[in-house]
Amino acid sequence: MALHLDLTGLFAAPGSAHGLTRAAFHAAFPRAAAARAEHLRDLPAWRKLHTREDHLKSCRARALQVLDEQRELEAFVVLGIGGSALGNAALIGALAPVYQEWRPAPGRPRVFVLDSVDPDWIGSFLEAVPAERCHFNVISKSGGTIETSAQFLIFYEAVKRALGSDKEARKRFTVTTDPRSGHFRKLCDELGFASLEVPPGVGGRFSILSPVGLFMAEIAGLDTQGLLEGAARVDQKLAECAPEADPALAWALSQVLFMETGYRITVNFPYSHRLRLLADWFLQLWAESLGKRVARDGREVFAGATPVRAVGPTDQHSQMQLYTEGPHDKVFTMVKVERFERKVEVPPACAASPAFEPLHGRTLNELMEAERLGSEVALRAADRPVCVLELCQVDAFHVGQYFLFFEIATAYAGALLGIDPYDQPGVEAGKKAALALMGAPGTDAPAQAIRQRLRADDKLVLKC
């Protein structure tokens, strides 16, 4: 039931010129303990989302209502972007039937997470899936996300056109947004859209254990109770243990120490197809939380490490060459699954061949772990730092553990780096520029300045 973190492979071998020594790690631990104490003194709201029984109750009630009222429901569609979408995609990828877009769980709709405004993707979806047979979950905390607003207008119009009624169209939507303010809050209050809350003080990338993720999980028939219980275990164990026994703190400290010595890339390397989208969720969590130009004391620090996803064994054949022989600038976290849900045996060979001999009497389960361990051995032999996070199995309980473990570790890392892990000024700058270029009210001057800057570029454009 526990997550296991093996840090052994992070430490430099005797005589190696690369990596982190155990002495340096232990010497830095008082600094880590101080960061942990700072976090525990003022717990963020996201850390206790698993205790919010009201959230689960409201999501379960709305899901039952939707499933009862829309007996012809064919697809449940998440409209959002960034933190509003990545966690939902990760949950579905990890816990729903693997091919749920074709064959969902009995009595449940297919789930689609449309986290883009790519016209080919959105247009193709409109052509392929009857809008009136969908239920749409619009997720936007602020209500000011232009991509989500565009998605909403497009799909609302499609549903209204198909049903011939505004009243009936509104029943096909649930809006998850701020409970008190914002554009979508106003829309719900004035037009009667059903709504769920994004809890105050919880940013999108930390919100998966709130109605942002729980509503979709209830619709899909996932084990929401197990998900929250897994998070509760991590919360309790990490709060009660000594700093030296806190695995999230040890992982965060090692990552920060590597950053400070020039290792500016962190690779999340799950050996499980089901966990590949959890890695995508982690990428946003790590990048948006820690990539900061300015520290809390006002210094320019340009903090952060670039997160990269690799999925084993697939990416052994696309990235491993770089990882073992390229620059010493990457830290690896392998995610291992102890027990897969299924056991697949390799049948007897149809012909004699040396290539078939190692597979005689074996299973894909054994091959998967041999591939993972082989990659770990190859990385360590090349003096590449690698740790292993082990999940007993891929189920709701362990996925809940995964979510909260990395959220807490990210908060610790932010404190160690002296930055604010909860803002995202770089993201806001891009949003403001896009709004100006789309002609949002009051943005004439910024739009003109952007266009002038683009015209003034000394262009270098090549063609082939």
GROMACS .gro file of C-alpha atoms in nm:
model
  464
    1MET     CA    1   0.000   0.000   0.000
    2ALA     CA    2   0.297   0.232   0.041
    3LEU     CA    3   0.496   0.422  -0.218
    4HIS     CA    4   0.862   0.323  -0.210
    5LEU     CA    5   1.137   0.565  -0.311
    6ASP     CA    6   1.485   0.425  -0.373
    7LEU     CA    7   1.740   0.707  -0.394
    8THR     CA    8   2.047   0.481  -0.411
    9GLY     CA    9   2.122   0.544  -0.776
   10LEU     CA   10   2.132   0.922  -0.733
   11PHE     CA   11   2.463   0.918  -0.553
   12ALA     CA   12   2.795   0.928  -0.731
   13ALA     CA   13   2.998   0.610  -0.749
   14PRO     CA   14   3.341   0.621  -0.583
   15GLY     CA   15   3.586   0.802  -0.809
   16SER     CA   16   3.314   0.948  -1.033
   17ALA     CA   17   3.343   1.309  -1.142
   18HIS     CA   18   2.964   1.335  -1.182
   19GLY     CA   19   2.664   1.331  -0.956
   20LEU     CA   20   2.582   1.403  -0.594
   21THR     CA   21   2.771   1.270  -0.295
   22ARG     CA   22   2.592   1.137   0.012
   23ALA     CA   23   2.794   1.381   0.222
   24ALA     CA   24   2.664   1.679   0.024
   25PHE     CA   25   2.308   1.546   0.046
   26HIS     CA   26   2.322   1.500   0.424
   27ALA     CA   27   2.495   1.835   0.474
   28ALA     CA   28   2.207   2.010   0.297
   29PHE     CA   29   1.937   1.837   0.500
   30PRO     CA   30   1.895   2.112   0.763
   31ARG     CA   31   1.804   2.345   0.476
   32ALA     CA   32   1.544   2.091   0.360
   33ALA     CA   33   1.403   2.050   0.711
   34ALA     CA   34   1.355   2.427   0.730
   35ALA     CA   35   1.167   2.426   0.398
   36ARG     CA   36   0.943   2.146   0.523
   37ALA     CA   37   0.873   2.330   0.847
   38GLU     CA   38   0.777   2.641   0.650
   39HIS     CA   39   0.533   2.434   0.442
   40LEU     CA   40   0.376   2.268   0.748
   41ARG     CA   41   0.333   2.600   0.931
   42ASP     CA   42   0.104   2.733   0.660
   43LEU     CA   43  -0.052   2.435   0.484
   44PRO     CA   44  -0.194   2.524   0.141
   45ALA     CA   45  -0.559   2.442   0.077
   46TRP     CA   46  -0.476   2.174  -0.181
   47ARG     CA   47  -0.304   1.957   0.078
   48LYS     CA   48  -0.635   1.888   0.256
   49LEU     CA   49  -0.862   1.842  -0.046
   50HIS     CA   50  -0.896   1.474   0.042
   51THR     CA   51  -1.085   1.576   0.359
   52ARG     CA   52  -1.352   1.771   0.170
   53GLU     CA   53  -1.641   1.527   0.184
   54ASP     CA   54  -1.870   1.800   0.051
   55HIS     CA   55  -1.679   1.798  -0.277
   56LEU     CA   56  -1.724   1.426  -0.329
   57LYS     CA   57  -2.089   1.446  -0.228
   58SER     CA   58  -2.168   1.727  -0.474
   59CYS     CA   59  -1.978   1.559  -0.759
   60ARG     CA   60  -2.147   1.226  -0.697
   61ALA     CA   61  -2.490   1.388  -0.687
   62ARG     CA   62  -2.434   1.578  -1.010
   63ALA     CA   63  -2.293   1.270  -1.184
   64LEU     CA   64  -2.598   1.062  -1.086
   65GLN     CA   65  -2.826   1.341  -1.209
   66VAL     CA   66  -2.648   1.361  -1.545
   67LEU     CA   67  -2.650   0.984  -1.596
   68ASP     CA   68  -3.019   0.970  -1.504
   69GLU     CA   69  -3.130   1.264  -1.719
   70GLN     CA   70  -2.915   1.184  -2.023
   71ARG     CA   71  -2.996   0.818  -2.081
   72GLU     CA   72  -2.862   0.851  -2.435
   73LEU     CA   73  -2.528   0.985  -2.309
   74GLU     CA   74  -2.251   0.869  -2.539
   75ALA     CA   75  -1.956   1.091  -2.443
   76PHE     CA   76  -1.844   1.303  -2.151
   77VAL     CA   77  -1.624   1.589  -2.270
   78VAL     CA   78  -1.387   1.794  -2.056
   79LEU     CA   79  -1.338   2.146  -2.192
   80GLY     CA   80  -1.037   2.312  -2.033
   81ILE     CA   81  -0.665   2.357  -2.067
   82GLY     CA   82  -0.357   2.317  -1.849
   83GLY     CA   83  -0.437   2.217  -1.494
   84SER     CA   84  -0.806   2.192  -1.578
   85ALA     CA   85  -0.737   1.912  -1.825
   86LEU     CA   86  -0.407   1.733  -1.762
   87GLY     CA   87  -0.516   1.579  -1.433
   88ASN     CA   88  -0.839   1.451  -1.587
   89ALA     CA   89  -0.649   1.298  -1.876
   90ALA     CA   90  -0.408   1.136  -1.629
   91LEU     CA   91  -0.694   0.988  -1.424
   92ILE     CA   92  -0.864   0.841  -1.729
   93GLY     CA   93  -0.538   0.709  -1.869
   94ALA     CA   94  -0.445   0.541  -1.541
   95LEU     CA   95  -0.778   0.408  -1.415
   96ALA     CA   96  -1.035   0.372  -1.694
   97PRO     CA   97  -1.038   0.080  -1.939
   98VAL     CA   98  -0.732   0.125  -2.161
   99TYR     CA   99  -0.943   0.157  -2.476
  100GLN     CA  100  -1.226   0.350  -2.313
  101GLU     CA  101  -1.268   0.586  -2.609
  102TRP     CA  102  -1.388   0.278  -2.802
  103ARG     CA  103  -1.520   0.055  -2.524
  104PRO     CA  104  -1.584   0.232  -2.192
  105ALA     CA  105  -1.686   0.062  -1.869
  106PRO     CA  106  -2.039  -0.085  -1.885
  107GLY     CA  107  -2.305   0.180  -1.835
  108ARG     CA  108  -2.055   0.465  -1.864
  109PRO     CA  109  -1.986   0.715  -2.143
  110ARG     CA  110  -1.662   0.752  -2.329
  111VAL     CA  111  -1.448   1.035  -2.190
  112PHE     CA  112  -1.266   1.290  -2.403
  113VAL     CA  113  -1.039   1.566  -2.273
  114LEU     CA  114  -1.022   1.842  -2.534
  115ASP     CA  115  -0.740   2.061  -2.407
  116SER     CA  116  -0.672   2.266  -2.719
  117VAL     CA  117  -0.831   2.502  -2.970
  118ASP     CA  118  -0.671   2.322  -3.263
  119PRO     CA  119  -0.939   2.370  -3.532
  120ASP     CA  120  -0.874   2.031  -3.693
  121TRP     CA  121  -0.912   1.850  -3.361
  122ILE     CA  122  -1.222   2.039  -3.246
  123GLY     CA  123  -1.379   2.037  -3.593
  124SER     CA  124  -1.320   1.664  -3.634
  125PHE     CA  125  -1.477   1.596  -3.295
  126LEU     CA  126  -1.788   1.791  -3.395
  127GLU     CA  127  -1.812   1.580  -3.711
  128ALA     CA  128  -1.752   1.247  -3.537
  129VAL     CA  129  -1.952   1.270  -3.214
  130PRO     CA  130  -2.317   1.390  -3.196
  131ALA     CA  131  -2.309   1.696  -2.971
  132GLU     CA  132  -2.655   1.624  -2.832
  133ARG     CA  133  -2.531   1.288  -2.701
  134CYS     CA  134  -2.251   1.453  -2.501
  135HIS     CA  135  -2.227   1.612  -2.162
  136PHE     CA  136  -1.972   1.893  -2.141
  137ASN     CA  137  -1.775   1.981  -1.828
  138VAL     CA  138  -1.639   2.335  -1.870
  139ILE     CA  139  -1.351   2.388  -1.626
  140SER     CA  140  -1.204   2.733  -1.565
  141LYS     CA  141  -1.120   2.874  -1.223
  142SER     CA  142  -1.104   3.239  -1.327
  143GLY     CA  143  -1.341   3.216  -1.621
  144GLY     CA  144  -1.098   3.432  -1.817
  145THR     CA  145  -0.924   3.155  -2.009
  146ILE     CA  146  -0.985   3.245  -2.373
  147GLU     CA  147  -0.935   2.888  -2.500
  148THR     CA  148  -1.203   2.750  -2.268
  149SER     CA  149  -1.440   3.035  -2.357
  150ALA     CA  150  -1.398   2.956  -2.727
  151GLN     CA  151  -1.460   2.585  -2.668
  152PHE     CA  152  -1.771   2.661  -2.464
  153LEU     CA  153  -1.923   2.889  -2.730
  154ILE     CA  154  -1.858   2.636  -3.008
  155PHE     CA  155  -2.004   2.335  -2.828
  156TYR     CA  156  -2.293   2.523  -2.672
  157GLU     CA  157  -2.399   2.642  -3.016
  158ALA     CA  158  -2.365   2.289  -3.156
  159VAL     CA  159  -2.582   2.142  -2.878
  160LYS     CA  160  -2.841   2.419  -2.902
  161ARG     CA  161  -2.864   2.374  -3.277
  162ALA     CA  162  -2.906   1.998  -3.242
  163LEU     CA  163  -3.172   2.018  -2.969
  164GLY     CA  164  -3.348   2.334  -3.084
  165SER     CA  165  -3.369   2.470  -2.729
  166ASP     CA  166  -3.152   2.685  -2.501
  167LYS     CA  167  -3.310   2.525  -2.195
  168GLU     CA  168  -3.231   2.171  -2.307
  169ALA     CA  169  -2.883   2.270  -2.421
  170ARG     CA  170  -2.796   2.409  -2.077
  171LYS     CA  171  -2.875   2.069  -1.921
  172ARG     CA  172  -2.587   1.923  -2.122
  173PHE     CA  173  -2.332   2.141  -1.944
  174THR     CA  174  -2.173   2.148  -1.599
  175VAL     CA  175  -1.938   2.437  -1.524
  176THR     CA  176  -1.660   2.391  -1.269
  177THR     CA  177  -1.543   2.736  -1.166
  178ASP     CA  178  -1.484   2.979  -0.881
  179PRO     CA  179  -1.773   2.967  -0.632
  180ARG     CA  180  -1.795   3.344  -0.592
  181SER     CA  181  -1.657   3.541  -0.886
  182GLY     CA  182  -1.549   3.535  -1.248
  183HIS     CA  183  -1.701   3.520  -1.595
  184PHE     CA  184  -1.832   3.164  -1.575
  185ARG     CA  185  -1.965   3.215  -1.221
  186LYS     CA  186  -2.173   3.505  -1.355
  187LEU     CA  187  -2.291   3.292  -1.647
  188CYS     CA  188  -2.405   3.013  -1.413
  189ASP     CA  189  -2.585   3.250  -1.180
  190GLU     CA  190  -2.765   3.438  -1.458
  191LEU     CA  191  -2.846   3.157  -1.702
  192GLY     CA  192  -2.885   2.862  -1.467
  193PHE     CA  193  -2.601   2.634  -1.572
  194ALA     CA  194  -2.529   2.364  -1.317
  195SER     CA  195  -2.198   2.428  -1.145
  196LEU     CA  196  -1.933   2.279  -0.919
  197GLU     CA  197  -1.663   2.470  -0.739
  198VAL     CA  198  -1.293   2.511  -0.792
  199PRO     CA  199  -1.198   2.566  -0.426
  200PRO     CA  200  -1.061   2.908  -0.333
  201GLY     CA  201  -0.684   2.911  -0.292
  202VAL     CA  202  -0.629   2.606  -0.513
  203GLY     CA  203  -0.453   2.660  -0.844
  204GLY     CA  204  -0.532   2.448  -1.146
  205ARG     CA  205  -0.222   2.229  -1.134
  206PHE     CA  206  -0.296   2.139  -0.770
  207SER     CA  207  -0.671   2.087  -0.818
  208ILE     CA  208  -0.711   1.729  -0.943
  209LEU     CA  209  -0.842   1.600  -0.607
  210SER     CA  210  -1.118   1.864  -0.607
  211PRO     CA  211  -1.434   1.873  -0.823
  212VAL     CA  212  -1.200   1.954  -1.113
  213GLY     CA  213  -1.116   1.582  -1.125
  214LEU     CA  214  -1.377   1.417  -0.903
  215PHE     CA  215  -1.677   1.495  -1.125
  216MET     CA  216  -1.525   1.333  -1.432
  217ALA     CA  217  -1.409   1.040  -1.218
  218GLU     CA  218  -1.762   0.986  -1.085
  219ILE     CA  219  -1.911   0.999  -1.435
  220ALA     CA  220  -1.653   0.745  -1.557
  221GLY     CA  221  -1.718   0.512  -1.263
  222LEU     CA  222  -1.368   0.545  -1.116
  223ASP     CA  223  -1.294   0.473  -0.749
  224THR     CA  224  -1.302   0.826  -0.612
  225GLN     CA  225  -1.304   0.710  -0.251
  226GLY     CA  226  -0.987   0.508  -0.308
  227LEU     CA  227  -0.826   0.804  -0.482
  228LEU     CA  228  -0.884   1.030  -0.182
  229GLU     CA  229  -0.780   0.760   0.066
  230GLY     CA  230  -0.447   0.724  -0.114
  231ALA     CA  231  -0.389   1.098  -0.089
  232ALA     CA  232  -0.493   1.090   0.278
  233ARG     CA  233  -0.231   0.824   0.353
  234VAL     CA  234   0.048   1.032   0.198
  235ASP     CA  235  -0.070   1.344   0.379
  236GLN     CA  236  -0.078   1.165   0.715
  237LYS     CA  237   0.250   0.974   0.676
  238LEU     CA  238   0.446   1.278   0.561
  239ALA     CA  239   0.301   1.499   0.835
  240GLU     CA  240   0.385   1.247   1.109
  241CYS     CA  241   0.732   1.132   1.004
  242ALA     CA  242   1.062   1.295   1.094
  243PRO     CA  243   1.214   1.515   0.820
  244GLU     CA  244   1.486   1.254   0.760
  245ALA     CA  245   1.219   0.992   0.684
  246ASP     CA  246   1.011   1.211   0.450
  247PRO     CA  247   1.051   1.067   0.096
  248ALA     CA  248   0.896   1.370  -0.075
  249LEU     CA  249   1.147   1.594   0.105
  250ALA     CA  250   1.442   1.372   0.014
  251TRP     CA  251   1.334   1.364  -0.349
  252ALA     CA  252   1.280   1.742  -0.362
  253LEU     CA  253   1.616   1.812  -0.197
  254SER     CA  254   1.802   1.586  -0.437
  255GLN     CA  255   1.635   1.753  -0.735
  256VAL     CA  256   1.726   2.101  -0.611
  257LEU     CA  257   2.087   2.005  -0.535
  258PHE     CA  258   2.122   1.865  -0.886
  259MET     CA  259   1.974   2.186  -1.032
  260GLU     CA  260   2.230   2.389  -0.841
  261THR     CA  261   2.514   2.185  -0.990
  262GLY     CA  262   2.401   2.218  -1.351
  263TYR     CA  263   2.155   1.930  -1.393
  264ARG     CA  264   1.872   2.129  -1.545
  265ILE     CA  265   1.658   1.849  -1.689
  266THR     CA  266   1.447   1.607  -1.485
  267VAL     CA  267   1.311   1.299  -1.662
  268ASN     CA  268   0.993   1.132  -1.538
  269PHE     CA  269   1.029   0.776  -1.668
  270PRO     CA  270   0.728   0.550  -1.597
  271TYR     CA  271   0.744   0.185  -1.697
  272SER     CA  272   0.370   0.155  -1.749
  273HIS     CA  273   0.151   0.261  -2.039
  274ARG     CA  274  -0.119   0.357  -1.791
  275LEU     CA  275   0.112   0.605  -1.616
  276ARG     CA  276   0.224   0.794  -1.927
  277LEU     CA  277  -0.033   1.072  -1.881
  278LEU     CA  278   0.050   1.103  -1.512
  279ALA     CA  279   0.395   1.200  -1.636
  280ASP     CA  280   0.235   1.473  -1.851
  281TRP     CA  281   0.050   1.601  -1.543
  282PHE     CA  282   0.379   1.607  -1.352
  283LEU     CA  283   0.546   1.805  -1.631
  284GLN     CA  284   0.306   2.096  -1.587
  285LEU     CA  285   0.322   2.078  -1.208
  286TRP     CA  286   0.702   2.095  -1.205
  287ALA     CA  287   0.753   2.344  -1.489
  288GLU     CA  288   0.485   2.597  -1.398
  289SER     CA  289   0.553   2.583  -1.025
  290LEU     CA  290   0.933   2.613  -1.029
  291GLY     CA  291   1.025   2.795  -1.349
  292LYS     CA  292   1.057   3.146  -1.206
  293ARG     CA  293   1.268   3.447  -1.299
  294VAL     CA  294   1.236   3.620  -0.962
  295ALA     CA  295   1.275   3.480  -0.609
  296ARG     CA  296   1.047   3.580  -0.326
  297ASP     CA  297   1.309   3.826  -0.203
  298GLY     CA  298   1.313   4.004  -0.542
  299ARG     CA  299   1.641   3.862  -0.677
  300GLU     CA  300   1.660   3.745  -1.036
  301VAL     CA  301   1.731   3.372  -1.013
  302PHE     CA  302   1.590   3.207  -1.330
  303ALA     CA  303   1.505   2.898  -1.127
  304GLY     CA  304   1.376   2.565  -1.243
  305ALA     CA  305   1.459   2.248  -1.432
  306THR     CA  306   1.299   2.138  -1.757
  307PRO     CA  307   1.080   1.829  -1.706
  308VAL     CA  308   1.078   1.562  -1.976
  309ARG     CA  309   0.860   1.255  -2.016
  310ALA     CA  310   0.998   0.919  -2.124
  311VAL     CA  311   0.787   0.601  -2.123
  312GLY     CA  312   0.948   0.262  -2.089
  313PRO     CA  313   1.024   0.051  -2.269
  314THR     CA  314   0.919   0.256  -2.575
  315ASP     CA  315   1.162   0.541  -2.520
  316GLN     CA  316   1.456   0.311  -2.462
  317HIS     CA  317   1.452   0.302  -2.841
  318SER     CA  318   1.417   0.677  -2.894
  319GLN     CA  319   1.590   0.859  -2.607
  320MET     CA  320   1.822   0.622  -2.421
  321GLN     CA  321   2.119   0.689  -2.649
  322LEU     CA  322   2.110   1.054  -2.546
  323TYR     CA  323   2.051   0.967  -2.184
  324THR     CA  324   2.351   0.735  -2.151
  325GLU     CA  325   2.604   0.917  -2.369
  326GLY     CA  326   2.482   1.277  -2.396
  327PRO     CA  327   2.546   1.568  -2.159
  328HIS     CA  328   2.552   1.512  -1.782
  329ASP     CA  329   2.254   1.743  -1.725
  330LYS     CA  330   1.964   1.508  -1.649
  331VAL     CA  331   1.821   1.344  -1.336
  332PHE     CA  332   1.596   1.041  -1.381
  333THR     CA  333   1.298   0.928  -1.177
  334MET     CA  334   1.184   0.586  -1.290
  335VAL     CA  335   0.831   0.489  -1.188
  336LYS     CA  336   0.802   0.114  -1.134
  337VAL     CA  337   0.484  -0.092  -1.097
  338GLU     CA  338   0.529  -0.394  -0.870
  339ARG     CA  339   0.213  -0.579  -0.982
  340PHE     CA  340   0.038  -0.526  -1.313
  341GLU     CA  341  -0.334  -0.595  -1.331
  342ARG     CA  342  -0.289  -0.865  -1.592
  343LYS     CA  343  -0.040  -1.145  -1.646
  344VAL     CA  344   0.040  -1.216  -2.011
  345GLU     CA  345   0.238  -1.529  -2.087
  346VAL     CA  346   0.462  -1.560  -2.391
  347PRO     CA  347   0.356  -1.877  -2.578
  348PRO     CA  348   0.599  -2.146  -2.695
  349ALA     CA  349   0.803  -2.048  -2.999
  350CYS     CA  350   0.661  -2.135  -3.341
  351ALA     CA  351   1.013  -2.201  -3.473
  352ALA     CA  352   1.361  -2.254  -3.334
  353SER     CA  353   1.556  -1.929  -3.302
  354PRO     CA  354   1.810  -1.786  -3.055
  355ALA     CA  355   1.594  -1.469  -3.044
  356PHE     CA  356   1.306  -1.668  -2.893
  357GLU     CA  357   1.507  -1.858  -2.631
  358PRO     CA  358   1.507  -1.591  -2.354
  359LEU     CA  359   1.127  -1.576  -2.379
  360HIS     CA  360   1.065  -1.947  -2.317
  361GLY     CA  361   0.828  -1.985  -2.021
  362ARG     CA  362   0.833  -1.613  -1.951
  363THR     CA  363   0.569  -1.339  -1.918
  364LEU     CA  364   0.544  -0.982  -2.040
  365ASN     CA  365   0.542  -0.886  -1.673
  366GLU     CA  366   0.892  -1.030  -1.633
  367LEU     CA  367   1.008  -0.872  -1.957
  368MET     CA  368   0.877  -0.529  -1.852
  369GLU     CA  369   1.076  -0.536  -1.527
  370ALA     CA  370   1.387  -0.673  -1.703
  371GLU     CA  371   1.364  -0.381  -1.948
  372ARG     CA  372   1.326  -0.130  -1.664
  373LEU     CA  373   1.605  -0.273  -1.454
  374GLY     CA  374   1.828  -0.300  -1.760
  375SER     CA  375   1.776   0.070  -1.829
  376GLU     CA  376   1.848   0.158  -1.469
  377VAL     CA  377   2.170  -0.044  -1.479
  378ALA     CA  378   2.275   0.120  -1.808
  379LEU     CA  379   2.211   0.469  -1.671
  380ARG     CA  380   2.401   0.403  -1.351
  381ALA     CA  381   2.692   0.247  -1.540
  382ALA     CA  382   2.713   0.572  -1.738
  383ASP     CA  383   2.721   0.779  -1.414
  384ARG     CA  384   2.368   0.911  -1.466
  385PRO     CA  385   2.167   0.984  -1.148
  386VAL     CA  386   1.851   0.774  -1.126
  387CYS     CA  387   1.604   0.703  -0.848
  388VAL     CA  388   1.307   0.465  -0.850
  389LEU     CA  389   0.957   0.540  -0.724
  390GLU     CA  390   0.763   0.216  -0.687
  391LEU     CA  391   0.384   0.178  -0.684
  392CYS     CA  392   0.247  -0.154  -0.561
  393GLN     CA  393  -0.006  -0.144  -0.845
  394VAL     CA  394  -0.193   0.100  -1.067
  395ASP     CA  395  -0.523   0.160  -0.889
  396ALA     CA  396  -0.707   0.461  -0.751
  397PHE     CA  397  -0.540   0.441  -0.411
  398HIS     CA  398  -0.187   0.448  -0.552
  399VAL     CA  399  -0.271   0.715  -0.811
  400GLY     CA  400  -0.401   0.933  -0.526
  401GLN     CA  401  -0.069   0.875  -0.350
  402TYR     CA  402   0.121   0.969  -0.666
  403PHE     CA  403  -0.068   1.297  -0.706
  404LEU     CA  404  -0.015   1.420  -0.351
  405PHE     CA  405   0.343   1.293  -0.328
  406PHE     CA  406   0.453   1.505  -0.623
  407GLU     CA  407   0.244   1.805  -0.521
  408ILE     CA  408   0.411   1.809  -0.178
  409ALA     CA  409   0.756   1.747  -0.326
  410THR     CA  410   0.703   2.039  -0.565
  411ALA     CA  411   0.601   2.268  -0.280
  412TYR     CA  412   0.913   2.164  -0.086
  413ALA     CA  413   1.131   2.232  -0.391
  414GLY     CA  414   0.979   2.579  -0.428
  415ALA     CA  415   1.064   2.659  -0.067
  416LEU     CA  416   1.419   2.527  -0.114
  417LEU     CA  417   1.463   2.745  -0.422
  418GLY     CA  418   1.318   3.049  -0.248
  419ILE     CA  419   1.051   3.104  -0.514
  420ASP     CA  420   0.671   3.115  -0.513
  421PRO     CA  421   0.549   2.781  -0.655
  422TYR     CA  422   0.189   2.903  -0.682
  423ASP     CA  423   0.208   3.192  -0.929
  424GLN     CA  424   0.273   3.179  -1.305
  425PRO     CA  425   0.359   3.526  -1.437
  426GLY     CA  426   0.512   3.382  -1.753
  427VAL     CA  427   0.185   3.208  -1.841
  428GLU     CA  428  -0.013   3.523  -1.768
  429ALA     CA  429   0.210   3.724  -2.002
  430GLY     CA  430   0.124   3.492  -2.290
  431LYS     CA  431  -0.247   3.502  -2.204
  432LYS     CA  432  -0.246   3.882  -2.204
  433ALA     CA  433  -0.071   3.895  -2.540
  434ALA     CA  434  -0.321   3.653  -2.695
  435LEU     CA  435  -0.615   3.853  -2.558
  436ALA     CA  436  -0.466   4.172  -2.703
  437LEU     CA  437  -0.416   4.012  -3.045
  438MET     CA  438  -0.777   3.889  -3.038
  439GLY     CA  439  -0.901   4.244  -2.972
  440ALA     CA  440  -1.012   4.215  -2.610
  441PRO     CA  441  -1.157   4.541  -2.470
  442GLY     CA  442  -0.894   4.783  -2.343
  443THR     CA  443  -0.602   4.611  -2.518
  444ASP     CA  444  -0.556   4.837  -2.822
  445ALA     CA  445  -0.227   4.982  -2.699
  446PRO     CA  446  -0.068   4.645  -2.606
  447ALA     CA  447  -0.181   4.494  -2.938
  448GLN     CA  448  -0.030   4.782  -3.131
  449ALA     CA  449   0.297   4.752  -2.937
  450ILE     CA  450   0.313   4.377  -3.011
  451ARG     CA  451   0.258   4.430  -3.383
  452GLN     CA  452   0.515   4.709  -3.397
  453ARG     CA  453   0.769   4.485  -3.223
  454LEU     CA  454   0.703   4.204  -3.470
  455ARG     CA  455   0.737   4.438  -3.767
  456ALA     CA  456   1.066   4.568  -3.633
  457ASP     CA  457   1.222   4.220  -3.621
  458ASP     CA  458   1.528   4.165  -3.840
  459LYS     CA  459   1.374   3.858  -3.999
  460LEU     CA  460   1.553   3.543  -4.110
  461VAL     CA  461   1.307   3.321  -4.297
  462LEU     CA  462   1.412   3.015  -4.497
  463LYS     CA  463   1.208   2.788  -4.725
  464CYS     CA  464   1.244   2.442  -4.871
   0.00000   0.00000   0.00000
